[in-house]
Amino acid sequence: MIPTAPTRRPKFTEGYPNDPALDRLVDAFTRGNHKLVRDEAEALAKTTDDAKVAEAARDLRRRLDPDPLAYVLLATTAVLLVVLAAWAIRQSKRFDSTRPTAPPTTVQIVK
């Protein structure tokens, strides 16, 4: 097994209390193992007797949630896409109906 270099803890964790289970979650967060943090942070918050550890575990879990602004921007983009597509379809039909058509051709049958 190759030893890994120690990773630097995020600055926001400086105020977190010292707790082995919380330190394990912070290390997992730092290494990018977000699945472990998602799975165990809430369980730690429910089982610990220390309110500060519980709040720190919940804070760590909240930091993995997407920014609410991202949902607003995604919805705005979807609405804009639908509006522009509808406008483009309407414009194309308008130009098709005003385009001059060739007169019907007649075919003469010679006997």
mmCIF file with all atom_site columns, N, CA, C and O in Angstrom, residues 8-31:
data_model
loop_
_atom_site.group_PDB
_atom_site.id
_atom_site.type_symbol
_atom_site.label_atom_id
_atom_site.label_alt_id
_atom_site.label_comp_id
_atom_site.label_asym_id
_atom_site.label_entity_id
_atom_site.label_seq_id
_atom_site.pdbx_PDB_ins_code
_atom_site.Cartn_x
_atom_site.Cartn_y
_atom_site.Cartn_z
_atom_site.occupancy
_atom_site.B_iso_or_equiv
_atom_site.pdbx_formal_charge
_atom_site.auth_seq_id
_atom_site.auth_comp_id
_atom_site.auth_asym_id
_atom_site.auth_atom_id
_atom_site.pdbx_PDB_model_num
ATOM 1  N N  . ARG A 1 8  ? -4.641  18.801 3.407  1.00 0.00 ? 8  ARG A N  1
ATOM 2  C CA . ARG A 1 8  ? -4.965  19.972 4.219  1.00 0.00 ? 8  ARG A CA 1
ATOM 3  C C  . ARG A 1 8  ? -6.465  20.019 4.435  1.00 0.00 ? 8  ARG A C  1
ATOM 4  O O  . ARG A 1 8  ? -7.246  19.792 3.515  1.00 0.00 ? 8  ARG A O  1
ATOM 5  N N  . ARG A 1 9  ? -6.843  20.307 5.643  1.00 0.00 ? 9  ARG A N  1
ATOM 6  C CA . ARG A 1 9  ? -8.267  20.403 5.960  1.00 0.00 ? 9  ARG A CA 1
ATOM 7  C C  . ARG A 1 9  ? -8.804  21.750 5.483  1.00 0.00 ? 9  ARG A C  1
ATOM 8  O O  . ARG A 1 9  ? -8.103  22.758 5.500  1.00 0.00 ? 9  ARG A O  1
ATOM 9  N N  . PRO A 1 10 ? -10.061 21.777 5.056  1.00 0.00 ? 10 PRO A N  1
ATOM 10 C CA . PRO A 1 10 ? -10.650 23.050 4.618  1.00 0.00 ? 10 PRO A CA 1
ATOM 11 C C  . PRO A 1 10 ? -10.688 24.072 5.759  1.00 0.00 ? 10 PRO A C  1
ATOM 12 O O  . PRO A 1 10 ? -10.789 23.723 6.934  1.00 0.00 ? 10 PRO A O  1
ATOM 13 N N  . LYS A 1 11 ? -10.608 25.313 5.384  1.00 0.00 ? 11 LYS A N  1
ATOM 14 C CA . LYS A 1 11 ? -10.572 26.401 6.366  1.00 0.00 ? 11 LYS A CA 1
ATOM 15 C C  . LYS A 1 11 ? -11.849 26.451 7.204  1.00 0.00 ? 11 LYS A C  1
ATOM 16 O O  . LYS A 1 11 ? -11.800 26.777 8.385  1.00 0.00 ? 11 LYS A O  1
ATOM 17 N N  . PHE A 1 12 ? -12.991 26.118 6.608  1.00 0.00 ? 12 PHE A N  1
ATOM 18 C CA . PHE A 1 12 ? -14.240 26.221 7.354  1.00 0.00 ? 12 PHE A CA 1
ATOM 19 C C  . PHE A 1 12 ? -14.342 25.211 8.499  1.00 0.00 ? 12 PHE A C  1
ATOM 20 O O  . PHE A 1 12 ? -15.193 25.340 9.373  1.00 0.00 ? 12 PHE A O  1
ATOM 21 N N  . THR A 1 13 ? -13.472 24.206 8.516  1.00 0.00 ? 13 THR A N  1
ATOM 22 C CA . THR A 1 13 ? -13.535 23.198 9.578  1.00 0.00 ? 13 THR A CA 1
ATOM 23 C C  . THR A 1 13 ? -12.730 23.586 10.812 1.00 0.00 ? 13 THR A C  1
ATOM 24 O O  . THR A 1 13 ? -12.710 22.826 11.776 1.00 0.00 ? 13 THR A O  1
ATOM 25 N N  . GLU A 1 14 ? -12.100 24.739 10.787 1.00 0.00 ? 14 GLU A N  1
ATOM 26 C CA . GLU A 1 14 ? -11.288 25.149 11.944 1.00 0.00 ? 14 GLU A CA 1
ATOM 27 C C  . GLU A 1 14 ? -12.117 25.299 13.218 1.00 0.00 ? 14 GLU A C  1
ATOM 28 O O  . GLU A 1 14 ? -11.630 25.068 14.305 1.00 0.00 ? 14 GLU A O  1
ATOM 29 N N  . GLY A 1 15 ? -13.369 25.669 13.097 1.00 0.00 ? 15 GLY A N  1
ATOM 30 C CA . GLY A 1 15 ? -14.216 25.854 14.266 1.00 0.00 ? 15 GLY A CA 1
ATOM 31 C C  . GLY A 1 15 ? -14.908 24.579 14.726 1.00 0.00 ? 15 GLY A C  1
ATOM 32 O O  . GLY A 1 15 ? -15.635 24.597 15.720 1.00 0.00 ? 15 GLY A O  1
ATOM 33 N N  . TYR A 1 16 ? -14.706 23.494 14.011 1.00 0.00 ? 16 TYR A N  1
ATOM 34 C CA . TYR A 1 16 ? -15.356 22.235 14.384 1.00 0.00 ? 16 TYR A CA 1
ATOM 35 C C  . TYR A 1 16 ? -14.718 21.670 15.659 1.00 0.00 ? 16 TYR A C  1
ATOM 36 O O  . TYR A 1 16 ? -13.510 21.788 15.860 1.00 0.00 ? 16 TYR A O  1
ATOM 37 N N  . PRO A 1 17 ? -15.512 21.029 16.508 1.00 0.00 ? 17 PRO A N  1
ATOM 38 C CA . PRO A 1 17 ? -14.948 20.423 17.725 1.00 0.00 ? 17 PRO A CA 1
ATOM 39 C C  . PRO A 1 17 ? -14.124 19.181 17.398 1.00 0.00 ? 17 PRO A C  1
ATOM 40 O O  . PRO A 1 17 ? -14.252 18.606 16.310 1.00 0.00 ? 17 PRO A O  1
ATOM 41 N N  . ASN A 1 18 ? -13.278 18.785 18.323 1.00 0.00 ? 18 ASN A N  1
ATOM 42 C CA . ASN A 1 18 ? -12.475 17.576 18.141 1.00 0.00 ? 18 ASN A CA 1
ATOM 43 C C  . ASN A 1 18 ? -13.312 16.360 18.511 1.00 0.00 ? 18 ASN A C  1
ATOM 44 O O  . ASN A 1 18 ? -13.748 16.218 19.651 1.00 0.00 ? 18 ASN A O  1
ATOM 45 N N  . ASP A 1 19 ? -13.549 15.516 17.526 1.00 0.00 ? 19 ASP A N  1
ATOM 46 C CA . ASP A 1 19 ? -14.306 14.291 17.722 1.00 0.00 ? 19 ASP A CA 1
ATOM 47 C C  . ASP A 1 19 ? -13.808 13.305 16.680 1.00 0.00 ? 19 ASP A C  1
ATOM 48 O O  . ASP A 1 19 ? -13.713 13.658 15.491 1.00 0.00 ? 19 ASP A O  1
ATOM 49 N N  . PRO A 1 20 ? -13.474 12.080 17.058 1.00 0.00 ? 20 PRO A N  1
ATOM 50 C CA . PRO A 1 20 ? -12.922 11.119 16.092 1.00 0.00 ? 20 PRO A CA 1
ATOM 51 C C  . PRO A 1 20 ? -13.858 10.825 14.919 1.00 0.00 ? 20 PRO A C  1
ATOM 52 O O  . PRO A 1 20 ? -13.423 10.756 13.769 1.00 0.00 ? 20 PRO A O  1
ATOM 53 N N  . ALA A 1 21 ? -15.152 10.687 15.187 1.00 0.00 ? 21 ALA A N  1
ATOM 54 C CA . ALA A 1 21 ? -16.099 10.388 14.097 1.00 0.00 ? 21 ALA A CA 1
ATOM 55 C C  . ALA A 1 21 ? -16.232 11.585 13.155 1.00 0.00 ? 21 ALA A C  1
ATOM 56 O O  . ALA A 1 21 ? -16.297 11.420 11.926 1.00 0.00 ? 21 ALA A O  1
ATOM 57 N N  . LEU A 1 22 ? -16.259 12.777 13.721 1.00 0.00 ? 22 LEU A N  1
ATOM 58 C CA . LEU A 1 22 ? -16.349 13.986 12.899 1.00 0.00 ? 22 LEU A CA 1
ATOM 59 C C  . LEU A 1 22 ? -15.064 14.177 12.101 1.00 0.00 ? 22 LEU A C  1
ATOM 60 O O  . LEU A 1 22 ? -15.107 14.538 10.918 1.00 0.00 ? 22 LEU A O  1
ATOM 61 N N  . ASP A 1 23 ? -13.913 13.925 12.729 1.00 0.00 ? 23 ASP A N  1
ATOM 62 C CA . ASP A 1 23 ? -12.637 14.035 12.014 1.00 0.00 ? 23 ASP A CA 1
ATOM 63 C C  . ASP A 1 23 ? -12.593 13.063 10.835 1.00 0.00 ? 23 ASP A C  1
ATOM 64 O O  . ASP A 1 23 ? -12.056 13.394 9.775  1.00 0.00 ? 23 ASP A O  1
ATOM 65 N N  . ARG A 1 24 ? -13.148 11.882 11.015 1.00 0.00 ? 24 ARG A N  1
ATOM 66 C CA . ARG A 1 24 ? -13.200 10.900 9.920  1.00 0.00 ? 24 ARG A CA 1
ATOM 67 C C  . ARG A 1 24 ? -14.032 11.433 8.757  1.00 0.00 ? 24 ARG A C  1
ATOM 68 O O  . ARG A 1 24 ? -13.658 11.286 7.584  1.00 0.00 ? 24 ARG A O  1
ATOM 69 N N  . LEU A 1 25 ? -15.154 12.078 9.073  1.00 0.00 ? 25 LEU A N  1
ATOM 70 C CA . LEU A 1 25 ? -15.994 12.657 8.017  1.00 0.00 ? 25 LEU A CA 1
ATOM 71 C C  . LEU A 1 25 ? -15.307 13.829 7.321  1.00 0.00 ? 25 LEU A C  1
ATOM 72 O O  . LEU A 1 25 ? -15.401 13.976 6.096  1.00 0.00 ? 25 LEU A O  1
ATOM 73 N N  . VAL A 1 26 ? -14.616 14.656 8.093  1.00 0.00 ? 26 VAL A N  1
ATOM 74 C CA . VAL A 1 26 ? -13.900 15.785 7.502  1.00 0.00 ? 26 VAL A CA 1
ATOM 75 C C  . VAL A 1 26 ? -12.785 15.279 6.583  1.00 0.00 ? 26 VAL A C  1
ATOM 76 O O  . VAL A 1 26 ? -12.580 15.804 5.487  1.00 0.00 ? 26 VAL A O  1
ATOM 77 N N  . ASP A 1 27 ? -12.081 14.238 7.015  1.00 0.00 ? 27 ASP A N  1
ATOM 78 C CA . ASP A 1 27 ? -11.038 13.660 6.165  1.00 0.00 ? 27 ASP A CA 1
ATOM 79 C C  . ASP A 1 27 ? -11.633 13.075 4.891  1.00 0.00 ? 27 ASP A C  1
ATOM 80 O O  . ASP A 1 27 ? -11.062 13.222 3.806  1.00 0.00 ? 27 ASP A O  1
ATOM 81 N N  . ALA A 1 28 ? -12.773 12.420 5.010  1.00 0.00 ? 28 ALA A N  1
ATOM 82 C CA . ALA A 1 28 ? -13.442 11.877 3.824  1.00 0.00 ? 28 ALA A CA 1
ATOM 83 C C  . ALA A 1 28 ? -13.863 13.007 2.887  1.00 0.00 ? 28 ALA A C  1
ATOM 84 O O  . ALA A 1 28 ? -13.721 12.912 1.665  1.00 0.00 ? 28 ALA A O  1
ATOM 85 N N  . PHE A 1 29 ? -14.369 14.094 3.449  1.00 0.00 ? 29 PHE A N  1
ATOM 86 C CA . PHE A 1 29 ? -14.760 15.264 2.658  1.00 0.00 ? 29 PHE A CA 1
ATOM 87 C C  . PHE A 1 29 ? -13.551 15.830 1.925  1.00 0.00 ? 29 PHE A C  1
ATOM 88 O O  . PHE A 1 29 ? -13.619 16.147 0.733  1.00 0.00 ? 29 PHE A O  1
ATOM 89 N N  . THR A 1 30 ? -12.435 15.930 2.624  1.00 0.00 ? 30 THR A N  1
ATOM 90 C CA . THR A 1 30 ? -11.212 16.485 2.044  1.00 0.00 ? 30 THR A CA 1
ATOM 91 C C  . THR A 1 30 ? -10.684 15.600 0.912  1.00 0.00 ? 30 THR A C  1
ATOM 92 O O  . THR A 1 30 ? -10.207 16.103 -0.098 1.00 0.00 ? 30 THR A O  1
ATOM 93 N N  . ARG A 1 31 ? -10.783 14.308 1.071  1.00 0.00 ? 31 ARG A N  1
ATOM 94 C CA . ARG A 1 31 ? -10.312 13.379 0.035  1.00 0.00 ? 31 ARG A CA 1
ATOM 95 C C  . ARG A 1 31 ? -11.282 13.265 -1.137 1.00 0.00 ? 31 ARG A C  1
ATOM 96 O O  . ARG A 1 31 ? -10.965 12.666 -2.151 1.00 0.00 ? 31 ARG A O  1
#
